[in-house]
Amino acid sequence: MKDKLHFIGVIGGSEVSPEIAQLAEEVGREIARRGAALVCGGLGGVMEAACKGAGEEGGLTIGILPGESRRSANPYVQIPIVTGIGYARNVAVVKSSRAVIAIDGSYGTLAEIGHALQSGIPVIGLGTWAISMDGKEDNKIIVAKNPKEAVEKAFSLIGNQE
Amino acid sequence: MKDKLHFIGVIGGSEVSPEIAQLAEEVGREIARRGAALVCGGLGGVMEAACKGAGEEGGLTIGILPGESRRSANPYVQIPIVTGIGYARNVAVVKSSRAVIAIDGSYGTLAEIGHALQSGIPVIGLGTWAISMDGKEDNKIIVAKNPKEAVEKAFSLIGNQE
Amino acid sequence: MKDKLHFIGVIGGSEVSPEIAQLAEEVGREIARRGAALVCGGLGGVMEAACKGAGEEGGLTIGILPGESRRSANPYVQIPIVTGIGYARNVAVVKSSRAVIAIDGSYGTLAEIGHALQSGIPVIGLGTWAISMDGKEDNKIIVAKNPKEAVEKAFSLIGNQE
Amino acid sequence: MKDKLHFIGVIGGSEVSPEIAQLAEEVGREIARRGAALVCGGLGGVMEAACKGAGEEGGLTIGILPGESRRSANPYVQIPIVTGIGYARNVAVVKSSRAVIAIDGSYGTLAEIGHALQSGIPVIGLGTWAISMDGKEDNKIIVAKNPKEAVEKAFSLIGNQE
């Protein structure tokens, strides 16, 4: 099972608009349709919507929680990991993923994007942050136009890894 | 799935004798036979033997890894969680479990026992540490005589929780 | 002592050009001249240069290290904190600071900026990342033109806090 | 400064009897008298009493806090490190110390003792846990009869390290 199951991370804010939640749900569905497991921070907003979508398609959902109790997980998390380490759990969310899809985004999402790029994990962005230095855009955050394209890009990028 | 799946932790040293490994493997088998998922630190020794046993009985195995790569997981881990936080991941192993079974034991296992008791998570001991203060034994580590009894006690204790 | 000593964080890459190192050293000097303690990740590059500058002016330097040994600290760290939690220690660097000054910047610095903004800690940027969403720049990273201005802005921002 | 300043950890419960608090305060005083800095978890009980004692003798006190705010530090902490990683900060307390003195002790103290022994950091016990396996006491926790002896033993043990 280990060799076959890919883990795709979905990162984004815990409070989002219905439009963003719909995008996240569709990303979750696409990940599950392609047979990968979904990794996220386990809470609400983008995380909950993505887990809901993945679950509807029979996919596996893993929530790496910041707090002290599995009860803080959204109802669509099947594997709750209770870290008790607060926001530092963001590092575990990205490191456990072969690629991450960033949707919309709070500053916490920006932190996760930074951790992912620092660790060499591909980041696909769907309406998320753009970053630049000295007026020059950094193109490491790969832009996707819609949920399907985001998941396709994520899979094509992990295909190049071992 | 979330409501039905119980998570039982197995903690113990990463380098152990064949006798201890056999105990751990049998603990893993019993956990899987009873339909629970096994949570551990994902490395060798007790962790690997327990995952092997659980996998043979069709159980789910989760390894919460200290390092930076899923490749450090033993071959029987199905869900590798890559934390990158070193020994501090021990806290996540115990907090993600409804009860933990401590087998044999290095000082790392002692730390995990302390974290579990601090968090109110039942600890069942199989040839592991005993602790005392002022010459008086603390009986919070529940002693089991064999793998079957250890797993039975773990399940009876989580039965009392919500 | 606790009430009087302010902690200012300095974040930036561990391998930088001599020009960037000089900026960081000057930032460290300014922080010490104003009587604040310097908090950083304790390693090389921006962190080392800033500690060197602060030390030259008699300032206190705190290095919150990712690894397992105080020997990994740069020679100008006076208070080495050994976390053993890897990159997750970035969270501790920013949370221990009243304001952070980001210089140049790797992706790790981007992660630290995200953690700081998420926690409501002011970020002053000196030749570092700019962030935008939907083509609109987010102005939460306060731009400084030189080390002196960066430190002045940091102090003016913490003045508004309790 | 770095080469001269030794860091001695003091670990123990956050709610203790006046007798235990007095022991902790005396340990803090002795550490400061010998010119070392005191490292602890920064909260109440043993930690607060030890910081109070150290401060009275002009010593430096470092509190590595579990939560999100420096305001949770006891009033005698001079250098508050805000980790935001909860109980996992215990790892940082012991790793930042050349030796740790365990006083009395909750289960959290037991976890810290385990982390210290796992990392090869000497542990001196003052009315704290004893540990045994297979009915045989493990003598790695070095027993001290009083605060002065505890601190003397701590210094003699770090003397053997680089």
XYZ file of C-alpha atoms in Angstrom:
648
model
C 0.000 0.000 0.000
C 2.781 2.411 0.981
C 4.380 2.341 -2.458
C 1.154 3.009 -4.282
C -0.506 5.636 -2.151
C 0.516 9.209 -2.955
C -0.069 11.975 -0.436
C -1.168 15.359 -1.732
C -1.391 18.279 0.683
C -4.103 20.923 0.575
C -3.408 24.150 2.450
C -5.579 27.217 2.958
C -7.410 29.331 5.522
C -9.734 27.959 8.184
C -12.423 30.550 7.417
C -13.241 31.089 3.754
C -16.033 32.224 1.452
C -18.459 29.678 -0.066
C -16.771 30.176 -3.456
C -13.367 29.222 -2.081
C -14.852 26.285 -0.179
C -16.321 25.017 -3.435
C -12.908 25.188 -5.114
C -11.379 23.275 -2.205
C -14.100 20.619 -2.311
C -13.476 20.078 -6.007
C -9.728 19.801 -5.385
C -10.474 17.134 -2.770
C -12.665 15.224 -5.199
C -10.014 15.267 -7.926
C -7.310 14.054 -5.544
C -9.488 11.114 -4.470
C -10.503 10.262 -8.062
C -6.855 9.879 -8.898
C -6.319 7.509 -5.995
C -4.191 9.726 -3.776
C -4.640 10.423 -0.078
C -5.291 13.994 1.058
C -3.167 15.549 3.804
C -4.219 18.777 5.505
C -4.246 20.641 8.797
C -7.515 18.975 9.796
C -9.534 22.078 10.737
C -12.293 24.058 8.981
C -12.536 26.202 5.851
C -10.370 24.992 2.962
C -9.305 21.934 4.985
C -12.848 20.815 5.745
C -14.144 21.396 2.234
C -11.240 19.477 0.695
C -11.745 16.537 3.079
C -15.472 16.527 2.316
C -14.797 16.353 -1.416
C -12.210 13.609 -1.040
C -14.474 11.566 1.208
C -17.358 11.756 -1.259
C -15.134 10.083 -3.816
C -14.017 7.402 -1.394
C -10.612 8.928 -0.764
C -8.498 8.790 2.377
C -8.202 11.992 4.439
C -5.477 12.765 6.975
C -5.699 15.776 9.294
C -2.556 16.895 11.141
C -4.048 18.885 13.994
C -2.387 21.755 15.903
C -4.212 21.213 19.207
C -4.573 18.691 21.966
C -7.658 16.731 20.892
C -8.893 14.728 17.916
C -12.284 16.330 18.537
C -10.996 19.519 16.911
C -10.810 17.698 13.566
C -13.438 18.470 10.957
C -15.988 15.641 10.487
C -14.437 14.465 7.205
C -10.998 13.681 8.624
C -10.536 9.906 8.791
C -7.013 9.820 10.221
C -6.626 12.547 12.851
C -3.018 13.126 13.954
C -2.967 15.053 17.223
C 0.325 16.920 17.445
C -0.170 19.387 20.297
C 2.522 21.596 18.725
C 0.338 24.439 17.433
C 1.206 26.178 14.179
C 4.492 24.280 14.019
C 2.371 21.393 12.750
C 2.296 23.225 9.409
C 5.783 21.885 8.823
C 4.468 18.336 9.193
C 1.581 18.977 6.793
C 3.894 20.009 3.970
C 6.670 17.505 4.692
C 4.152 14.639 4.644
C 2.993 15.655 1.141
C 4.529 14.911 -2.254
C 3.090 18.194 -3.531
C 0.854 20.822 -1.957
C -2.032 22.781 -3.427
C -2.449 26.223 -1.834
C -5.964 27.674 -2.078
C -6.731 31.310 -1.299
C -4.731 31.905 1.756
C -4.199 33.454 5.076
C -0.744 34.308 6.412
C -0.622 30.757 7.785
C -0.867 29.527 4.219
C 2.027 31.823 3.308
C 4.074 30.179 6.062
C 3.211 26.742 4.705
C 4.181 27.797 1.177
C 7.533 28.950 2.553
C 8.110 25.671 4.381
C 7.204 23.646 1.276
C 9.515 25.598 -1.057
C 12.292 25.426 1.553
C 11.912 21.634 1.578
C 11.793 21.299 -2.211
C 8.138 20.241 -2.255
C 6.219 21.515 -5.307
C 3.535 24.135 -4.605
C 0.559 24.662 -6.907
C -1.410 27.843 -6.266
C -5.136 28.364 -6.833
C -5.968 32.000 -6.150
C -3.211 32.238 -3.569
C -0.183 34.385 -2.795
C 2.311 35.542 -5.386
C 5.785 36.345 -4.117
C 8.468 38.609 -5.515
C 11.840 40.017 -4.599
C 13.398 43.232 -5.901
C 10.351 43.702 -8.108
C 10.885 40.353 -9.820
C 8.247 37.669 -9.410
C 9.402 34.292 -8.102
C 7.717 31.636 -10.214
C 8.139 28.705 -7.824
C 4.442 28.852 -6.923
C 2.921 27.176 -9.982
C -0.336 28.877 -10.911
C -3.390 26.766 -11.770
C -6.607 28.157 -13.252
C -9.029 25.656 -11.715
C -9.186 22.662 -9.350
C -8.737 20.045 -12.084
C -5.642 21.755 -13.446
C -4.239 22.166 -9.933
C -4.487 18.453 -9.216
C -3.152 17.514 -12.666
C -0.125 19.723 -12.111
C 0.426 18.255 -8.650
C 0.460 14.725 -10.056
C 2.713 15.619 -12.980
C 5.222 17.120 -10.548
C 5.372 14.161 -8.187
C 5.776 11.921 -11.229
C 9.250 13.342 -11.575
C 10.221 12.336 -8.074
C 11.174 8.897 -6.872
C -14.938 5.740 9.359
C -13.618 8.246 11.897
C -16.120 7.254 14.562
C -15.415 3.567 14.228
C -11.658 3.472 13.878
C -9.764 3.405 17.161
C -6.093 4.339 17.279
C -3.824 2.358 19.579
C -0.240 3.478 20.053
C 2.711 1.125 20.369
C 5.912 2.580 21.818
C 9.310 0.983 22.376
C 12.954 1.071 21.391
C 14.225 1.150 17.807
C 16.768 -1.603 18.455
C 15.514 -4.632 20.322
C 16.151 -8.348 20.801
C 14.313 -10.938 18.668
C 12.231 -11.898 21.716
C 10.994 -8.348 22.195
C 10.351 -7.984 18.461
C 8.179 -11.088 18.607
C 6.121 -9.600 21.455
C 5.672 -6.391 19.454
C 4.633 -8.275 16.347
C 1.999 -10.158 18.304
C 0.740 -6.889 19.810
C 0.400 -5.492 16.288
C -1.523 -8.580 15.162
C -3.959 -8.341 18.076
C -4.589 -4.649 17.468
C -5.445 -5.327 13.809
C -7.629 -8.346 14.641
C -9.738 -6.092 16.807
C -10.156 -3.582 14.003
C -8.069 -0.747 15.390
C -5.375 1.251 13.616
C -1.828 1.178 14.974
C 0.044 4.414 15.649
C 3.801 4.424 16.269
C 6.994 6.374 15.686
C 7.488 4.684 12.313
C 11.092 3.502 12.730
C 12.688 0.076 13.477
C 12.673 -2.297 16.427
C 9.403 -2.445 18.352
C 7.786 -0.043 15.862
C 8.668 -2.121 12.814
C 7.679 -5.441 14.380
C 4.326 -4.070 15.525
C 3.582 -2.630 12.057
C 4.547 -5.943 10.461
C 2.149 -7.841 12.705
C -0.690 -5.384 12.120
C -0.174 -5.448 8.367
C -0.295 -9.248 8.273
C -3.766 -9.091 9.755
C -4.906 -6.427 7.314
C -4.656 -3.571 9.810
C -3.849 0.068 9.162
C -0.428 1.347 10.285
C 0.508 4.983 10.888
C 4.118 6.036 11.481
C 4.802 9.512 12.907
C 8.410 10.046 11.868
C 10.981 12.282 13.583
C 13.034 13.094 10.489
C 12.744 14.823 7.159
C 11.839 11.973 4.817
C 9.184 9.311 4.452
C 11.989 7.003 3.328
C 13.028 6.623 6.961
C 9.777 4.769 7.670
C 9.934 1.012 8.169
C 8.501 -0.954 5.224
C 5.265 -1.807 7.061
C 4.153 1.790 7.631
C 1.220 2.598 5.359
C 0.615 6.199 6.428
C 3.965 7.943 6.984
C 3.639 11.333 8.705
C 6.846 13.309 8.231
C 7.156 15.785 11.088
C 10.739 17.035 10.895
C 10.572 17.850 14.618
C 12.813 15.095 15.989
C 12.059 13.477 19.326
C 9.321 16.045 19.958
C 7.233 13.880 17.640
C 6.849 11.482 20.559
C 4.222 13.850 21.900
C 2.224 13.429 18.684
C 2.494 9.630 18.843
C 0.887 9.457 22.268
C -1.641 12.249 21.751
C -2.901 10.577 18.561
C -3.587 7.333 20.476
C -6.558 6.371 22.652
C -4.243 4.147 24.682
C -0.567 3.236 24.338
C 1.180 -0.073 24.846
C 4.802 0.332 25.990
C 7.068 -2.609 25.174
C 10.520 -3.029 26.705
C 11.876 0.394 26.558
C 14.645 2.830 26.048
C 14.731 6.218 27.740
C 12.751 7.521 24.766
C 9.983 5.137 25.752
C 10.147 6.523 29.285
C 9.628 10.017 27.851
C 6.622 8.797 25.879
C 5.151 7.143 28.983
C 5.520 10.466 30.806
C 3.813 12.385 27.986
C 0.944 9.874 27.872
C 0.311 9.926 31.627
C 0.539 13.731 31.608
C -2.166 13.814 28.919
C -4.409 11.296 30.678
C -3.876 8.603 28.043
C -3.852 5.056 29.485
C -0.485 3.228 29.359
C -0.231 -0.547 29.328
C 3.243 -1.930 29.989
C 4.720 -5.143 28.629
C 8.136 -5.656 30.168
C 8.697 -1.922 30.414
C 9.612 0.665 33.041
C 8.160 0.765 36.531
C 8.166 4.141 38.249
C 8.096 5.052 41.913
C 8.415 8.055 44.151
C 9.551 8.103 47.779
C 9.845 4.326 47.619
C 6.206 3.921 46.649
C 5.382 2.443 43.266
C 3.111 4.483 40.993
C 0.601 2.076 39.477
C -0.484 4.200 36.537
C 1.481 1.987 34.162
C -0.875 -0.994 33.903
C 1.124 -4.209 33.729
C 0.213 -6.881 31.173
C 1.661 -10.401 31.152
C 1.477 -11.006 27.391
C 0.540 -9.309 24.099
C -3.057 -10.517 24.110
C -3.661 -9.229 27.622
C -1.977 -5.912 26.757
C -4.304 -5.294 23.835
C -7.362 -6.433 25.791
C -6.525 -3.995 28.560
C -5.971 -1.203 26.037
C -9.408 -1.765 24.528
C -11.146 -2.043 27.884
C -9.642 1.299 28.899
C -10.646 3.218 25.803
C -14.134 1.769 26.208
C -14.543 4.030 29.191
C -13.761 7.145 27.221
C -16.137 9.059 24.989
C 15.005 43.199 33.770
C 12.120 41.425 32.062
C 10.016 44.561 31.790
C 12.783 46.635 30.313
C 14.395 44.283 27.840
C 12.776 44.218 24.406
C 13.393 41.318 22.051
C 13.788 42.088 18.362
C 14.006 39.209 15.898
C 16.277 39.161 12.867
C 15.469 36.617 10.164
C 17.247 35.826 6.905
C 19.144 33.191 4.989
C 22.050 31.181 6.403
C 24.202 31.789 3.330
C 24.329 35.332 2.053
C 26.519 37.750 0.095
C 28.996 40.054 1.914
C 26.714 43.020 1.125
C 23.742 41.403 2.841
C 25.913 40.330 5.775
C 26.997 43.942 6.216
C 23.359 45.087 6.336
C 22.601 42.413 8.937
C 25.608 43.403 11.045
C 24.468 47.012 11.037
C 20.948 45.945 12.032
C 22.439 44.019 14.952
C 24.471 47.055 16.014
C 21.427 49.336 15.955
C 19.344 46.880 17.981
C 22.042 46.719 20.670
C 22.564 50.490 20.703
C 18.894 50.906 21.540
C 19.187 48.451 24.421
C 17.167 45.581 22.992
C 18.124 41.911 22.866
C 18.466 40.205 19.491
C 16.628 36.936 18.796
C 17.492 34.805 15.766
C 17.813 31.240 14.512
C 21.397 31.041 15.742
C 23.100 29.806 12.584
C 25.227 31.505 9.890
C 24.630 34.174 7.247
C 22.230 36.915 8.292
C 21.941 35.391 11.784
C 25.677 35.357 12.421
C 26.284 38.833 11.039
C 23.459 40.315 13.121
C 24.750 38.619 16.300
C 28.257 39.874 15.564
C 27.019 43.441 15.225
C 24.923 43.260 18.375
C 27.783 41.769 20.363
C 30.172 44.530 19.280
C 27.815 47.054 20.835
C 27.482 45.064 24.049
C 24.043 43.682 23.220
C 22.528 40.363 24.243
C 22.137 37.697 21.527
C 19.787 34.707 21.659
C 19.972 31.902 19.078
C 17.049 29.463 18.839
C 18.709 26.511 17.129
C 17.006 23.871 14.952
C 19.389 21.009 15.728
C 20.558 18.880 18.602
C 23.651 20.722 19.801
C 24.626 24.153 21.049
C 27.822 23.706 19.038
C 25.875 24.503 15.872
C 25.402 28.076 17.105
C 27.423 30.835 15.475
C 30.227 32.174 17.723
C 28.341 35.373 18.553
C 25.320 33.684 20.138
C 25.400 34.204 23.904
C 22.206 32.330 24.812
C 21.897 29.192 22.663
C 18.466 27.518 22.899
C 18.698 23.950 21.580
C 15.259 22.930 20.349
C 15.882 19.749 18.340
C 12.693 20.473 16.367
C 14.216 21.492 13.027
C 12.607 24.200 10.934
C 9.618 24.271 13.288
C 11.864 26.355 15.528
C 11.160 29.267 13.178
C 7.835 29.622 14.941
C 9.663 30.108 18.241
C 12.000 32.720 16.741
C 9.143 34.948 15.642
C 6.890 34.343 18.648
C 9.738 35.299 21.008
C 10.158 38.664 19.242
C 8.193 41.890 19.648
C 8.939 42.699 16.001
C 11.038 40.964 13.346
C 13.339 42.419 10.735
C 13.547 40.266 7.595
C 16.728 40.703 5.569
C 17.103 39.355 2.050
C 15.584 35.998 2.312
C 15.388 32.377 1.435
C 12.128 30.456 1.403
C 12.705 29.781 5.087
C 12.529 33.522 5.649
C 9.245 33.572 3.744
C 7.909 30.929 6.137
C 9.006 33.025 9.111
C 7.335 36.130 7.652
C 4.127 34.100 7.308
C 4.326 32.879 10.906
C 4.964 36.416 12.180
C 2.067 37.998 10.275
C -0.193 35.114 11.345
C 0.697 35.863 14.978
C 0.235 39.615 14.644
C 3.948 40.353 15.061
C 5.138 43.353 12.996
C 7.532 42.537 10.121
C 9.986 45.073 8.740
C 11.582 44.125 5.441
C 15.050 45.084 4.223
C 15.475 43.839 0.660
C 13.184 40.889 1.333
C 10.054 39.312 -0.140
C 7.026 41.273 -1.284
C 3.728 39.408 -1.291
C 0.569 39.984 -3.270
C -2.773 38.363 -3.932
C -4.949 38.804 -7.024
C -2.399 41.268 -8.359
C -2.733 43.500 -5.311
C 0.283 43.986 -3.071
C -0.169 43.198 0.629
C 1.520 45.984 2.573
C 1.891 44.158 5.897
C 5.617 43.768 5.290
C 6.822 47.261 6.153
C 9.631 48.285 3.814
C 12.753 49.927 5.226
C 15.447 51.537 3.100
C 18.403 50.875 5.388
C 19.352 49.174 8.677
C 18.845 52.275 10.813
C 15.362 52.844 9.431
C 14.501 49.166 9.861
C 15.368 49.228 13.545
C 13.636 52.576 14.094
C 10.452 51.205 12.538
C 10.691 48.051 14.645
C 10.919 50.087 17.839
C 8.107 52.456 16.856
C 5.843 49.459 16.223
C 6.502 47.713 19.501
C 5.912 51.011 21.254
C 2.250 50.629 20.410
C 2.002 47.280 22.128
C 1.651 46.682 25.835
C 30.416 35.078 27.352
C 29.216 31.945 25.561
C 32.239 29.915 26.610
C 31.921 30.815 30.241
C 28.216 30.655 30.867
C 26.903 27.209 31.795
C 23.210 26.416 31.500
C 21.644 24.254 34.188
C 18.064 23.064 33.763
C 15.549 22.831 36.591
C 12.472 20.695 35.958
C 9.453 19.997 38.144
C 5.707 20.459 38.490
C 3.886 23.745 37.997
C 1.889 23.312 41.217
C 3.831 22.250 44.267
C 3.795 22.416 48.061
C 5.589 25.254 49.902
C 8.258 22.745 51.031
C 9.065 21.762 47.449
C 9.020 25.412 46.348
C 11.587 26.170 49.033
C 13.858 23.397 47.750
C 13.521 24.767 44.216
C 14.293 28.310 45.334
C 17.449 27.116 47.073
C 18.489 25.189 43.964
C 18.047 28.396 41.950
C 20.157 30.342 44.426
C 22.983 27.798 44.309
C 23.004 27.761 40.503
C 23.317 31.547 40.415
C 25.997 31.623 43.120
C 28.119 29.366 40.957
C 27.713 31.684 37.972
C 25.523 29.498 35.794
C 22.331 30.467 33.985
C 19.090 28.688 34.878
C 16.933 27.142 32.153
C 13.366 26.025 32.849
C 9.883 25.774 31.386
C 9.066 29.305 32.521
C 5.793 28.651 34.342
C 4.832 28.364 38.033
C 5.631 25.963 40.870
C 9.176 24.574 40.778
C 10.016 26.753 37.774
C 8.935 29.990 39.425
C 10.594 29.254 42.741
C 13.880 28.327 41.061
C 13.851 31.518 38.953
C 13.088 33.577 42.055
C 16.051 32.082 43.884
C 18.406 32.562 40.948
C 17.293 36.153 40.459
C 17.909 36.999 44.112
C 21.530 35.993 43.640
C 21.871 38.003 40.444
C 21.671 35.002 38.133
C 20.276 34.824 34.623
C 16.943 33.005 34.139
C 15.630 31.579 30.863
C 12.049 30.307 30.524
C 11.161 28.165 27.505
C 7.382 28.573 27.393
C 4.850 26.121 25.941
C 2.221 28.686 24.947
C 1.733 31.628 22.652
C 2.619 34.571 24.869
C 5.524 35.813 26.964
C 2.910 36.972 29.465
C 2.530 33.369 30.642
C 6.076 33.485 32.038
C 6.511 33.709 35.787
C 7.705 37.165 36.950
C 11.282 35.981 37.575
C 11.979 34.873 33.994
C 14.367 37.339 32.361
C 14.627 35.686 28.939
C 11.225 34.335 27.876
C 11.354 32.055 24.830
C 7.871 31.691 23.355
C 7.700 28.390 21.487
C 3.994 27.854 20.830
C 4.669 24.091 20.640
C 3.058 22.996 23.914
C 4.561 20.169 25.931
C 7.000 19.432 23.100
C 8.946 22.403 24.468
C 10.130 20.075 27.234
C 12.597 18.673 24.721
C 14.073 22.149 24.259
C 14.355 22.703 28.025
C 16.514 19.619 28.519
C 18.529 19.932 25.306
C 19.453 23.524 26.176
C 20.882 22.386 29.540
C 24.274 20.869 30.377
C 22.632 18.992 33.251
C 19.114 19.020 34.681
C 17.941 18.933 38.276
C 14.542 17.240 38.675
C 12.610 18.294 41.772
C 9.559 16.409 42.988
C 7.718 15.722 39.842
C 4.592 15.355 37.871
C 4.330 13.044 34.863
C 5.590 15.940 32.749
C 8.779 15.829 34.794
C 9.010 12.109 34.074
C 8.805 12.895 30.358
C 11.589 15.454 30.707
C 13.758 12.968 32.607
C 13.237 10.500 29.749
C 14.189 13.089 27.128
C 17.302 14.102 29.080
C 18.548 10.517 29.565
C 17.800 9.767 25.903
C 19.979 12.735 24.935
C 22.806 11.816 27.308
C 22.225 14.828 29.558
C 22.925 14.115 33.258
C 19.872 14.119 35.549
C 20.132 14.857 39.276
C 17.026 14.005 41.287
C 15.811 15.760 44.419
C 12.790 13.878 45.750
C 11.773 12.843 42.254
C 10.955 9.658 40.334
C 12.938 6.450 40.593
C 12.764 4.134 37.601
C 13.294 0.410 37.334
C 12.963 -2.386 34.844
C 12.435 -6.071 35.620
C 12.614 -5.223 39.305
C 16.078 -3.718 38.942
C 16.549 -0.029 39.663
C 18.100 2.094 36.916
C 20.632 4.370 38.592
C 20.916 6.973 35.841
C 18.907 9.440 37.912
C 21.558 10.592 40.376
C 20.022 11.100 43.798
C 20.866 14.232 45.796
C 19.937 14.742 49.436
C 19.567 18.525 49.374
C 19.696 21.537 47.002
C 23.384 22.243 47.587
C 24.370 18.661 46.828
C 22.130 18.631 43.737
C 23.845 21.674 42.273
C 27.315 20.405 43.224
C 26.618 17.132 41.446
C 25.290 18.947 38.396
C 28.475 21.014 38.126
C 30.765 18.029 38.691
C 29.007 16.178 35.869
C 29.232 18.973 33.318
C 32.869 19.355 34.244
C 33.503 16.071 32.500
C 32.009 17.305 29.246
C 33.652 19.568 26.711
